[in-house]
mmCIF file of C-alpha atoms and ligand atoms in Angstrom:
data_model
loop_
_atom_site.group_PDB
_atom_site.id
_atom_site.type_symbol
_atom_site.label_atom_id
_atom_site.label_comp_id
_atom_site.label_asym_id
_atom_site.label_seq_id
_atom_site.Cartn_x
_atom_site.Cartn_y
_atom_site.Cartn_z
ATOM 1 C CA UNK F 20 -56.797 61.187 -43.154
ATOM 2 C CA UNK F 21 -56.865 62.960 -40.350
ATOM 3 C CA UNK F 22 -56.961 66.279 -40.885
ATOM 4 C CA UNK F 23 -60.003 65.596 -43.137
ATOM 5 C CA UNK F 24 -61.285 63.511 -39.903
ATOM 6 C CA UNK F 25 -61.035 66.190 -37.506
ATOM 7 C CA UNK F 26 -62.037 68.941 -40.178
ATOM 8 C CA UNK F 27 -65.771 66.550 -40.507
ATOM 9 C CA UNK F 28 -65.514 66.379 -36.469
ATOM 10 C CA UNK F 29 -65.523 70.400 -36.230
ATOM 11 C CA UNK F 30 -68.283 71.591 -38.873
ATOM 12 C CA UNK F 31 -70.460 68.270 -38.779
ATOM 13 C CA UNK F 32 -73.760 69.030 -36.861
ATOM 14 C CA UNK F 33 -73.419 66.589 -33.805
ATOM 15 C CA UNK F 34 -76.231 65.039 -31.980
ATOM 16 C CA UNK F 35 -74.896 62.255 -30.531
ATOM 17 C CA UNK F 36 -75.253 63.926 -27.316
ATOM 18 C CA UNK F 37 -75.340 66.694 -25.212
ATOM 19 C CA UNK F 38 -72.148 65.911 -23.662
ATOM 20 C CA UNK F 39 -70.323 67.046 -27.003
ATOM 21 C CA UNK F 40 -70.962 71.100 -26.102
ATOM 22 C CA UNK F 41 -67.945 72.797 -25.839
ATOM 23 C CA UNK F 42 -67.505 75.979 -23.564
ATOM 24 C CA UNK F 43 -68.425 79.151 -25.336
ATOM 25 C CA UNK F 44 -65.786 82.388 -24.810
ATOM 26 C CA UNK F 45 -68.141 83.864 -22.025
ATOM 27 C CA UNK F 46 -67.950 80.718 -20.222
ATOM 28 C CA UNK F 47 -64.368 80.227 -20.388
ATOM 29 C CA UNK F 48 -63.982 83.887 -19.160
ATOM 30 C CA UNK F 49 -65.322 82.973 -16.089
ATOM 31 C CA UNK F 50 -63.116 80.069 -15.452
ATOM 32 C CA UNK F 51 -60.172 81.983 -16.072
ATOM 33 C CA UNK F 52 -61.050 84.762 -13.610
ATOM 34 C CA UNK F 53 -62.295 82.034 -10.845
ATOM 35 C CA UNK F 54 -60.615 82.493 -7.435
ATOM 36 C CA UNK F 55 -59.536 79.297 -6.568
ATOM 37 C CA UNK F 56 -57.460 77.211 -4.085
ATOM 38 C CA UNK F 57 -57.356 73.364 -2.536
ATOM 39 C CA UNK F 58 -60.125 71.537 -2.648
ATOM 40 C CA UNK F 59 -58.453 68.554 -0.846
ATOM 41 C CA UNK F 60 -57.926 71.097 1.829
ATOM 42 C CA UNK F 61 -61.218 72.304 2.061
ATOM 43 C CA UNK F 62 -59.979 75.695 0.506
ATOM 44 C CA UNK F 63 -61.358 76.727 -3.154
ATOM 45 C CA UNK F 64 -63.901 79.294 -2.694
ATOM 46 C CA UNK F 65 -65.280 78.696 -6.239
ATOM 47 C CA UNK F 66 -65.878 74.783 -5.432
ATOM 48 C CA UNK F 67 -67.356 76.177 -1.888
ATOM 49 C CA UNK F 68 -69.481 78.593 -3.473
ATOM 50 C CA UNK F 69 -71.037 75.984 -6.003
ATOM 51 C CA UNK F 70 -71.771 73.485 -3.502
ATOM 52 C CA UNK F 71 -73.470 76.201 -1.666
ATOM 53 C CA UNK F 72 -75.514 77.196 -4.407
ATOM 54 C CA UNK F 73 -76.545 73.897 -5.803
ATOM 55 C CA UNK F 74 -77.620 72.658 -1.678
ATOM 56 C CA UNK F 75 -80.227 75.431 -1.661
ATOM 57 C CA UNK F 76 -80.986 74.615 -5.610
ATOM 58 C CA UNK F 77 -82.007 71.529 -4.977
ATOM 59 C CA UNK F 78 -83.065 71.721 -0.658
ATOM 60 C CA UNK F 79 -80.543 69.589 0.515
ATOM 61 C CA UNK F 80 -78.095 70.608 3.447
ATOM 62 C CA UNK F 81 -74.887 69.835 1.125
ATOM 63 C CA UNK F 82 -73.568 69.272 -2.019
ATOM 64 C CA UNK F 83 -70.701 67.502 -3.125
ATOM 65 C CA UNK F 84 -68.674 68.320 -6.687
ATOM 66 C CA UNK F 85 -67.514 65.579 -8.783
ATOM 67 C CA UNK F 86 -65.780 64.582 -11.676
ATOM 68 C CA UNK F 87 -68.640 62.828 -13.491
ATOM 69 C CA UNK F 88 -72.134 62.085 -13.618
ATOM 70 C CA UNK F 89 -70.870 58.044 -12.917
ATOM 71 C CA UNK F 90 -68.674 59.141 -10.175
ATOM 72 C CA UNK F 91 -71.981 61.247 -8.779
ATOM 73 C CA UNK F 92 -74.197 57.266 -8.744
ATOM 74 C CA UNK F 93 -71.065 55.929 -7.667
ATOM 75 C CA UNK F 94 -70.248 57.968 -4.715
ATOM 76 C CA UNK F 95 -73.936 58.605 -3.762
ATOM 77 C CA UNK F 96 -75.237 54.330 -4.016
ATOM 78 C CA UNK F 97 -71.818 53.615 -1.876
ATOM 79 C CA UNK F 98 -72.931 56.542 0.765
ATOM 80 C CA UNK F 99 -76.586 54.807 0.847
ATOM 81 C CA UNK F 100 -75.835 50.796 1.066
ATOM 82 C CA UNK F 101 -73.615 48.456 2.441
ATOM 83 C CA UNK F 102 -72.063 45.538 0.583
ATOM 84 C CA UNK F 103 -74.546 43.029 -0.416
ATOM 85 C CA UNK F 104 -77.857 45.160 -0.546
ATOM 86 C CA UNK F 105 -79.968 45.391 -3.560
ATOM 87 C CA UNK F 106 -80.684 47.938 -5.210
ATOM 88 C CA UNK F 107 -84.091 48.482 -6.801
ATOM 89 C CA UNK F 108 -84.139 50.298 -10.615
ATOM 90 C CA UNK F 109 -85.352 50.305 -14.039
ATOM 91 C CA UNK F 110 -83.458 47.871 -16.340
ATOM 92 C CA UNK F 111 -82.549 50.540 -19.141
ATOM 93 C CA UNK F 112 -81.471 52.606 -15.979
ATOM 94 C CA UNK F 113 -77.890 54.442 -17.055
ATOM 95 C CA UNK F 114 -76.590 53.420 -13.441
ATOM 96 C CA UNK F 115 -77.293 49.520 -14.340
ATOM 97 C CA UNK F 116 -76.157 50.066 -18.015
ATOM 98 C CA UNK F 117 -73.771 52.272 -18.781
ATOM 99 C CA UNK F 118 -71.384 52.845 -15.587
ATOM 100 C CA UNK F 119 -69.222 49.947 -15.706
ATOM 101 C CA UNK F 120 -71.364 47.874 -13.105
ATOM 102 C CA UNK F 121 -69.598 50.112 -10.822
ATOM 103 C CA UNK F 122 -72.655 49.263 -8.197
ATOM 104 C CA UNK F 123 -71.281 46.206 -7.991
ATOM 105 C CA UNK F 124 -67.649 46.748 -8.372
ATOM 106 C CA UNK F 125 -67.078 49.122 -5.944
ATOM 107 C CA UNK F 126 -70.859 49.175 -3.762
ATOM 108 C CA UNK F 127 -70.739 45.448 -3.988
ATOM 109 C CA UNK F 128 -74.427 45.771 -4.828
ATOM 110 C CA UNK F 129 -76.799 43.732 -6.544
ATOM 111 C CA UNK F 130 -79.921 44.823 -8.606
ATOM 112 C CA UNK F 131 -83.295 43.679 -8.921
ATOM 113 C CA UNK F 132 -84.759 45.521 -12.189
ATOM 114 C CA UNK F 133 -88.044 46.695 -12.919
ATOM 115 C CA UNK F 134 -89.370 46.837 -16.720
ATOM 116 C CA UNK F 135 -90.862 49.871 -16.410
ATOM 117 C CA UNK F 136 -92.357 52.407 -18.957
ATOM 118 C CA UNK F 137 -89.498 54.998 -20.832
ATOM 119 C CA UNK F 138 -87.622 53.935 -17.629
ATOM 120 C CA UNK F 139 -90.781 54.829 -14.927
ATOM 121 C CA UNK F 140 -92.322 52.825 -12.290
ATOM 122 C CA UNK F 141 -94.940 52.961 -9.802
ATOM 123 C CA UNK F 142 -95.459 52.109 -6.360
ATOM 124 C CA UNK F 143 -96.703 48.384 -6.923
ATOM 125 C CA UNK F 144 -93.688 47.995 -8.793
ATOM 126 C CA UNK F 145 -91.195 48.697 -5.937
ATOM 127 C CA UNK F 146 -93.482 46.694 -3.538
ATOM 128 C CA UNK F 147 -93.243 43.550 -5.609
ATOM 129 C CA UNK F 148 -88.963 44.202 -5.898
ATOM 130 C CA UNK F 149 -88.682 44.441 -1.829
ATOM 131 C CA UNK F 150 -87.009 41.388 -1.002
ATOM 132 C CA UNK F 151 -89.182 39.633 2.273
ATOM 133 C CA UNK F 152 -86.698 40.015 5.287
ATOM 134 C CA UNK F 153 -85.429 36.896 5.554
ATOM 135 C CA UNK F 154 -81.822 36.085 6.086
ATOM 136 C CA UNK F 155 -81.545 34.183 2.875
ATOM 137 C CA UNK F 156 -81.966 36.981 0.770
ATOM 138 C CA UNK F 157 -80.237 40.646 -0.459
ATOM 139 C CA UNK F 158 -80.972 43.344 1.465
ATOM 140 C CA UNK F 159 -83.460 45.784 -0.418
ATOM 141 C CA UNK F 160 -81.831 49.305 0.408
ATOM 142 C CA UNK F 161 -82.020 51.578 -2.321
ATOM 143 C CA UNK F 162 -84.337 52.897 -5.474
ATOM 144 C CA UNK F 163 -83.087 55.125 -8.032
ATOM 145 C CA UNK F 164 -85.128 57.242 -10.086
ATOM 146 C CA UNK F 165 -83.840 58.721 -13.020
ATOM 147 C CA UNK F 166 -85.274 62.027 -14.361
ATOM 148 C CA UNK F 167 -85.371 63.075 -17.236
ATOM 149 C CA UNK F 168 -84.923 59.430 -18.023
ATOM 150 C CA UNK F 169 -82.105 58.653 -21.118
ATOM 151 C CA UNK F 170 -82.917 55.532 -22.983
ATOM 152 C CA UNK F 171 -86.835 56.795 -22.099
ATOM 153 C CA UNK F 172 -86.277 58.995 -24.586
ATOM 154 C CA UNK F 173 -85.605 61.978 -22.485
ATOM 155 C CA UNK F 174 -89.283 60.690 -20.376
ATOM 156 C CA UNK F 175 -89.869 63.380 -17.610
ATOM 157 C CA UNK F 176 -91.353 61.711 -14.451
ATOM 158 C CA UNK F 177 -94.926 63.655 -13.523
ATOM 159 C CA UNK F 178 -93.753 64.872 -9.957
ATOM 160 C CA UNK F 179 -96.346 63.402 -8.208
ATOM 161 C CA UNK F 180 -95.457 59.977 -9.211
ATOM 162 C CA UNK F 181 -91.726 60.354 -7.827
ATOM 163 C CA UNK F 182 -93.104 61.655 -4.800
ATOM 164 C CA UNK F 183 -95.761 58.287 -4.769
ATOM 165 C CA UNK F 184 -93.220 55.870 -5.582
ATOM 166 C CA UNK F 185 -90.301 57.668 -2.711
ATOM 167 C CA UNK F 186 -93.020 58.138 -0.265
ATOM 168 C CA UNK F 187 -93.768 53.894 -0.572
ATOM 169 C CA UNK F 188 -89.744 53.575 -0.406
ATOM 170 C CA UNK F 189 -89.724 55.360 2.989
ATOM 171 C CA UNK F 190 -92.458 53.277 4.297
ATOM 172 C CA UNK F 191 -90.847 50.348 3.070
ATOM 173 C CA UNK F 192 -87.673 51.181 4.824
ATOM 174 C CA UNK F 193 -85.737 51.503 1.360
ATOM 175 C CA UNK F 194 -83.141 55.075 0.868
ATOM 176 C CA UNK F 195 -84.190 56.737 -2.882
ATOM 177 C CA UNK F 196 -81.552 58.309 -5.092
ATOM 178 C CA UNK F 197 -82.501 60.505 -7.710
ATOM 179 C CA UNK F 198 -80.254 60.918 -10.942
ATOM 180 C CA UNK F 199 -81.201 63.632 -12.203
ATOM 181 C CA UNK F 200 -77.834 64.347 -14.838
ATOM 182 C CA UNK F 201 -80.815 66.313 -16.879
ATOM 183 C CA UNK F 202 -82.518 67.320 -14.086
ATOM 184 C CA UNK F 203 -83.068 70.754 -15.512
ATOM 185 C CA UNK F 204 -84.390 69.697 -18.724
ATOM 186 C CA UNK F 205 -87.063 67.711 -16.519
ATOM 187 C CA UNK F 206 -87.196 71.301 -14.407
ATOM 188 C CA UNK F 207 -88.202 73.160 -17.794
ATOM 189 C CA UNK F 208 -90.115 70.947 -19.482
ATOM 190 C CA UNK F 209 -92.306 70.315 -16.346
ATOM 191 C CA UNK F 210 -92.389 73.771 -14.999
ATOM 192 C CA UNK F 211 -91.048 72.520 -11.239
ATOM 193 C CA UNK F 212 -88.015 73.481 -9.260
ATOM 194 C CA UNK F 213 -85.231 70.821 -8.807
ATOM 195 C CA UNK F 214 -85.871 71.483 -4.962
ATOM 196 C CA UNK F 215 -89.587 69.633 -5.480
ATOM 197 C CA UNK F 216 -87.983 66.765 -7.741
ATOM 198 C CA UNK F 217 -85.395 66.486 -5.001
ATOM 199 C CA UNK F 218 -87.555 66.334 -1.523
ATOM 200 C CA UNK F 219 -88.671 63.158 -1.191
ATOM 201 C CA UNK F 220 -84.897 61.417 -2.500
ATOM 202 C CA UNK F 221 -82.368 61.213 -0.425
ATOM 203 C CA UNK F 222 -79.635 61.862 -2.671
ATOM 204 C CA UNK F 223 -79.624 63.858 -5.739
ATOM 205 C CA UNK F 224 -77.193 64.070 -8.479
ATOM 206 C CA UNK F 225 -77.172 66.116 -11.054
ATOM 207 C CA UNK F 226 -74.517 66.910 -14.314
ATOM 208 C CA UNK F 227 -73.220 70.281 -15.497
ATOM 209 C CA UNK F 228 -71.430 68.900 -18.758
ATOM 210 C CA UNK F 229 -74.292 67.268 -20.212
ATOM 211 C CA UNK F 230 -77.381 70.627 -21.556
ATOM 212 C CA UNK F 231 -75.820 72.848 -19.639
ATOM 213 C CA UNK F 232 -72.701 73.033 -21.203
ATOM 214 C CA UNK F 233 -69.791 72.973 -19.082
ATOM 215 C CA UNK F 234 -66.783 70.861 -19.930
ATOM 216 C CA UNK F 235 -66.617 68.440 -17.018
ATOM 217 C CA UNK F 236 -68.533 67.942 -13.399
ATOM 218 C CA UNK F 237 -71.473 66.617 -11.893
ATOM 219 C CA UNK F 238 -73.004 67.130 -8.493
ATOM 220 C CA UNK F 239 -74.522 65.218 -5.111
ATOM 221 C CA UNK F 240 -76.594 66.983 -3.092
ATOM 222 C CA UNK F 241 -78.105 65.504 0.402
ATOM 223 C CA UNK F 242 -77.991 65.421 4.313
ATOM 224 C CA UNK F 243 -74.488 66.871 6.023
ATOM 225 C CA UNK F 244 -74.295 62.832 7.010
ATOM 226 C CA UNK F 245 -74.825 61.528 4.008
ATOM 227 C CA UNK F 246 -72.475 64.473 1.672
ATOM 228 C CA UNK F 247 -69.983 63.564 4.304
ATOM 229 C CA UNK F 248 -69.825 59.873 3.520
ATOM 230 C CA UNK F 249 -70.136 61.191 -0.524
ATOM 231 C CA UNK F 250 -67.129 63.033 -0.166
ATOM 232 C CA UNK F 251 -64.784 60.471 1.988
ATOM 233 C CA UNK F 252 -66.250 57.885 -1.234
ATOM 234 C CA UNK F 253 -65.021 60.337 -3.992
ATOM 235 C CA UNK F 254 -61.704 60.430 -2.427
ATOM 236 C CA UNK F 255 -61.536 56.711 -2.327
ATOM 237 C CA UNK F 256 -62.354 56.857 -6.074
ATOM 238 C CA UNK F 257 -59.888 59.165 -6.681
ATOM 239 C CA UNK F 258 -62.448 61.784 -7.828
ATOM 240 C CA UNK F 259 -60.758 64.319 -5.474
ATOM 241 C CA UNK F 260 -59.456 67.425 -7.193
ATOM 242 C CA UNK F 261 -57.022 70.749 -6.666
ATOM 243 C CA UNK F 262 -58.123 73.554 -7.979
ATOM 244 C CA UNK F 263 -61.049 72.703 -9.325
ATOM 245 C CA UNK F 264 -62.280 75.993 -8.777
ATOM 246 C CA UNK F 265 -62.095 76.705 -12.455
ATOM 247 C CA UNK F 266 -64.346 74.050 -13.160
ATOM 248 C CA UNK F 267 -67.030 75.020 -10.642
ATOM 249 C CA UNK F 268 -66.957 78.148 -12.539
ATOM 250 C CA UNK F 269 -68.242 76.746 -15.757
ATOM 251 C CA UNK F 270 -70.975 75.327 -13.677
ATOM 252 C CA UNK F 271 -72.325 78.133 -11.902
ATOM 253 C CA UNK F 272 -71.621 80.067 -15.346
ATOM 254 C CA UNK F 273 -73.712 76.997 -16.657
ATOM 255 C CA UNK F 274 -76.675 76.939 -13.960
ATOM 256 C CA UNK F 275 -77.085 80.671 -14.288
ATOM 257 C CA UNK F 276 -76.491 81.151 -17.981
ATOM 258 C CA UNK F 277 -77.469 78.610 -19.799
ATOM 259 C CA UNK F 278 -80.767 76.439 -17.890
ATOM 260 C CA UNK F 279 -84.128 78.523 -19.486
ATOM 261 C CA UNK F 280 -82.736 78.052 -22.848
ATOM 262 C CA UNK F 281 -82.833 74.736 -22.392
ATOM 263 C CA UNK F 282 -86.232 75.185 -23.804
ATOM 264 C CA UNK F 283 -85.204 75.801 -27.079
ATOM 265 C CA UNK F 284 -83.435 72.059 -27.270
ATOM 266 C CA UNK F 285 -86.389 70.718 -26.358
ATOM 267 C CA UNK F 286 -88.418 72.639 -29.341
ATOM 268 C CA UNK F 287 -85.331 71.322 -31.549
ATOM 269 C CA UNK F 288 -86.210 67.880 -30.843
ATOM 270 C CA UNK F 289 -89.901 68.062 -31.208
ATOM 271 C CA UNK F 290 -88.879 69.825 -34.748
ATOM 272 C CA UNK F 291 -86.803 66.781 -35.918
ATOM 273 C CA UNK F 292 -88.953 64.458 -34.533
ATOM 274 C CA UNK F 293 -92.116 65.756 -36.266
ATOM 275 C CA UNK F 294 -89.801 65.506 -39.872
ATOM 276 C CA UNK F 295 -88.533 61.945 -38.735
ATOM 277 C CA UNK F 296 -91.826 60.651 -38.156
ATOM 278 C CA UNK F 297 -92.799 61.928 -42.125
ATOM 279 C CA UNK F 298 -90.222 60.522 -43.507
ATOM 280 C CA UNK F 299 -90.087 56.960 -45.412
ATOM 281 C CA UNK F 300 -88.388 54.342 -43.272
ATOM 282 C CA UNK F 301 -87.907 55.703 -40.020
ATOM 283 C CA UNK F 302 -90.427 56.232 -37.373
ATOM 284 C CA UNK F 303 -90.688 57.781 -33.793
ATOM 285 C CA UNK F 304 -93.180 58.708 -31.953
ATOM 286 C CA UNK F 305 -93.795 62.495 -31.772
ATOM 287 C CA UNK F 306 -95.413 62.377 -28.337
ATOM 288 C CA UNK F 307 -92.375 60.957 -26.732
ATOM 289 C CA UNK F 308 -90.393 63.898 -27.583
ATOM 290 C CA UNK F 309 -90.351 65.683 -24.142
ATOM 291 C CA UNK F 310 -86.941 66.923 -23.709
ATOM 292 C CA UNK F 311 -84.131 66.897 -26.195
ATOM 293 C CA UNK F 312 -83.512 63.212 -26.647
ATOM 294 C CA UNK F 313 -84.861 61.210 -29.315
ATOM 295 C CA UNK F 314 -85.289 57.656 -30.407
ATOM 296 C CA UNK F 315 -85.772 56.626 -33.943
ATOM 297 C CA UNK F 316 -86.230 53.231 -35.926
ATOM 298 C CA UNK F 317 -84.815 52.714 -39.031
ATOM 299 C CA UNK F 318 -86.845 50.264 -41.880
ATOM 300 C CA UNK F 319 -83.973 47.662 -42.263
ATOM 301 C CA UNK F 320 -84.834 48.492 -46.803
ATOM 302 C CA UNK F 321 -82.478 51.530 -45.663
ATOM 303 C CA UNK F 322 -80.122 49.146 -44.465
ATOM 304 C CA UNK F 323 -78.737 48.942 -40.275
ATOM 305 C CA UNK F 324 -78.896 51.926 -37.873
ATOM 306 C CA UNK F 325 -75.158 51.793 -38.438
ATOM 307 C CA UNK F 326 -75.167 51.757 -41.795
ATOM 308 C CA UNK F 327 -77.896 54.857 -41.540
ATOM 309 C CA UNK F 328 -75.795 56.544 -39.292
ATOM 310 C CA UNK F 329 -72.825 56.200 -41.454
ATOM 311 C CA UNK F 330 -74.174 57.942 -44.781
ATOM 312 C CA UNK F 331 -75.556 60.708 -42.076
ATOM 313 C CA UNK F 332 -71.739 60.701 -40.821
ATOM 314 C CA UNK F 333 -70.678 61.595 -44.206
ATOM 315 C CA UNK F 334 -73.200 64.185 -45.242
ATOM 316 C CA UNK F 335 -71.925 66.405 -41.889
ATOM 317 C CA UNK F 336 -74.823 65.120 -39.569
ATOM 318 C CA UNK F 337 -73.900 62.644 -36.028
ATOM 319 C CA UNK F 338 -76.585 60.286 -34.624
ATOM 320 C CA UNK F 339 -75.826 57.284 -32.460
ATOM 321 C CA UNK F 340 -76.756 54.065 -33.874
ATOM 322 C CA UNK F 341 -77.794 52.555 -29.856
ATOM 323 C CA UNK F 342 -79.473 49.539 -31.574
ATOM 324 C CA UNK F 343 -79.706 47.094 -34.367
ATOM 325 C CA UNK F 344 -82.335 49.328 -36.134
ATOM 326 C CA UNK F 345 -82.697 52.184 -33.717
ATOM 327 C CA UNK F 346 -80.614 55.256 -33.668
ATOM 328 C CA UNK F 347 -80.454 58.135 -30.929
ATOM 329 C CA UNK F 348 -80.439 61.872 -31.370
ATOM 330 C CA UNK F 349 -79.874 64.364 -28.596
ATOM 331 C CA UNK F 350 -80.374 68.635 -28.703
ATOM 332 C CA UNK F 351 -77.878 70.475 -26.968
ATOM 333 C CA UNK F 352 -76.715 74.112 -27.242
ATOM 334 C CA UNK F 353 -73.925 73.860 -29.963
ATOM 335 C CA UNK F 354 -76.849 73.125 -32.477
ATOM 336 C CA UNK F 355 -79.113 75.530 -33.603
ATOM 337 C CA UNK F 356 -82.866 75.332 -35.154
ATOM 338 C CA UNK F 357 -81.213 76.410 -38.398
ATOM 339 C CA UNK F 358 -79.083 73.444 -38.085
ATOM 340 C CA UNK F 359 -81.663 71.144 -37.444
ATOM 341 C CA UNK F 360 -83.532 72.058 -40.506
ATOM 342 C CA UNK F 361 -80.211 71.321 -42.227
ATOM 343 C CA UNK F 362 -80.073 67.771 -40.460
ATOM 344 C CA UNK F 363 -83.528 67.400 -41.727
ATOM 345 C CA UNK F 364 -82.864 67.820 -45.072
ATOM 346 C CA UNK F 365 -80.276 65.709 -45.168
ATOM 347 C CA UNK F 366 -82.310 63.209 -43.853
ATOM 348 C CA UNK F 367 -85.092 63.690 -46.297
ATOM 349 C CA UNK F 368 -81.958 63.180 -49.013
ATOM 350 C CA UNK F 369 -80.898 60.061 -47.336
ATOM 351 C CA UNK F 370 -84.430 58.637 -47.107
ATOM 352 C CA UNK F 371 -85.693 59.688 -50.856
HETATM 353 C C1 PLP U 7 -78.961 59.654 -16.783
HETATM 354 C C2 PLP U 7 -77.468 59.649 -16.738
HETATM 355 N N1 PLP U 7 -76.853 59.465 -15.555
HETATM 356 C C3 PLP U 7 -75.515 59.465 -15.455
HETATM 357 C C4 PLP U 7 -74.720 59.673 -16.562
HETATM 358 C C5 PLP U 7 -73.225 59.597 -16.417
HETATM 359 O O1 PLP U 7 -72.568 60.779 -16.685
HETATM 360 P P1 PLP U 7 -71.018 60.801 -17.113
HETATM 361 O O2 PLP U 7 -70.974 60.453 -18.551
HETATM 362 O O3 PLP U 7 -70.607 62.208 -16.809
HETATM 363 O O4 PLP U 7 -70.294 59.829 -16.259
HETATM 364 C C6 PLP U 7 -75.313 59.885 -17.813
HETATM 365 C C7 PLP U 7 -74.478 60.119 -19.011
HETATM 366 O O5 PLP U 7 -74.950 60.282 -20.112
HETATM 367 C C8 PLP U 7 -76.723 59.865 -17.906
HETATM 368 O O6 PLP U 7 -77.357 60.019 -19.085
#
């Protein structure tokens, strides 16, 4: 049983997610050969060299290295609030759903959620979520914007909207975090630099094992004041590392290697999009298919998105069933266009 379940594992085509990619040979040549030391001492020149790099990617003073993309929210909501603020996000927002509640758990934060469109907001939105100041109620301290946006299909916010809707939080007193985990599939679908995305937030995180392929590690990039107070955070998390120097090397193998092809996902997932949307019983809607996630619904005559998801399982071809009916799809560089045609006709089986 499980050799054949591992054997499925290794040749299936999986698009669950972009976080499946495994390091190719030229990328694990460059962790091997990374100079490295103690991080908790301040010493790996790898881990400096990366935070260098990705400061001056995205305009910030300093950068921060951490385990995760969670740990990244984490570290960067409990740099920007105190116990008891609110914070101010969409509701399908991964920070709200999928992290654990951690921004309560360990920021000791609550939210006030806005409904949003493919996770975006607008100005009026974040005016009617400020809380009035009155001692009776949470503190509104923080907004975070995520971009591309996940369960928004992948939704790339138009630049001058983030810049609208951090400009109001500055007025309004309020700090503005940006996770950006696929902030370089928003960079290349859009055209603009992770610096402009960045300018207006005062935090930015962004993940290196998600499109870009490396095996772990995620970044926060900010003030010197407020990467201080990240870093002091991910050492109370126990997100602190040793010689992670070999990991910063898959990332800045990762950020210079393997960002402009990041194109080609996206044209992946326009591809199976365009041949979900033919066929009989699902539906999507081609339009929404900016980066290289993808929502579909699935006409309950083919039975549940798990059940769907199960006969893809065992014709070689992973989706996520993320609802009742609807199942997820995600491009990523261990899946190529010849691969998606396979997926598609596998669908086109499955749906005949
Ligand atoms: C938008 C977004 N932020 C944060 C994360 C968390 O990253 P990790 O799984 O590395 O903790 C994810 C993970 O998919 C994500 O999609």
């Amino acid at each position: 049983m499980a050799a054949t379940a591992s054997s499925t594992a290794a040749t299936a085509i999986d698009l669950r997610s972009d976080t499946v990619t495994r390091p190719t040979p030229a990328m694990l040549e460059a962790m091997v050969a990374a100079e490295v030391g103690d991080d908790v001492l301040g010493d790996d020149p790898t881990i400096i060299k990366l935070q260098e790099h990705m400061a001056k990617l995205t305009g910030k003073e300093a950068a921060c290295f951490v385990p995760s993309g969670t740990m990244a929210n984490g570290t960067a909501i409990r740099a920007l609030t105190e116990p008891g603020d609110e914070i101010i996000g969409n509701h399908t927002g991964h920070f709200y759903l999928y992290e654990s509640g951690n921004y309560a758990a360990i920021s000791g934060c609550s939210v006030r959620l806005i409904e949003g469109d493919r996770g975006q907001f607008d100005v009026e939105d974040v005016r009617a979520s400020m809380r009035p100041p009155d001692a009776h109620f949470p503190h509104s301290a923080l907004v975070i914007i995520e971009n591309t946006n996940n369960r928004g299909g992948g939704s790339v916010w138009p630049l001058d909207k983030i810049e609208r809707v951090a400009a109001e939080a500055r007025r309004l007193g309020l700090k503005v975090h940006l996770d950006g985990a696929r902030l370089m599939n928003a960079c290349v679908a859009s055209g603009h630099t992770p610096a402009e995305y960045a300018a207006r937030a005062d935090t930015v995180s962004m993940c290196f094992s998600k499109g870009l392929g490396a095996p772990v590690g995620s970044i926060v990039a900010g003030s010197q004041a407020l990467i201080r107070r990240v870093h002091r955070f991910r050492k109370l998390f126990g997100g602190t590392m040793r010689q992670s120097g070999y990991l910063a090397a898959a990332a800045l193998y990762a950020i210079e290697n393997n960002v402009q092809r990041l194109a080609q996902d996206h044209e992946n997932a326009r591809t199976l999009a365009q041949a979900i949307a033919e066929l009989p019983g699902l539906s999507t809607d081609v339009d929404e298919a900016e980066t290289n996630i993808l929502y579909y619904e699935v006409d309950p005559a083919l039975g549940t998105a798990a059940d769907f998801s199960q006969r893809l399982e065992e014709s070689g071809v992973r989706m996520l069933a993320t609802g009742p009916q609807q199942i997820r799809a995600v491009t990523h560089l261990d899946v190529s266009a010849d691969q998606i045609g396979q997926a598609i006709e596998v669908m086109k089986k499955l749906t005949h």
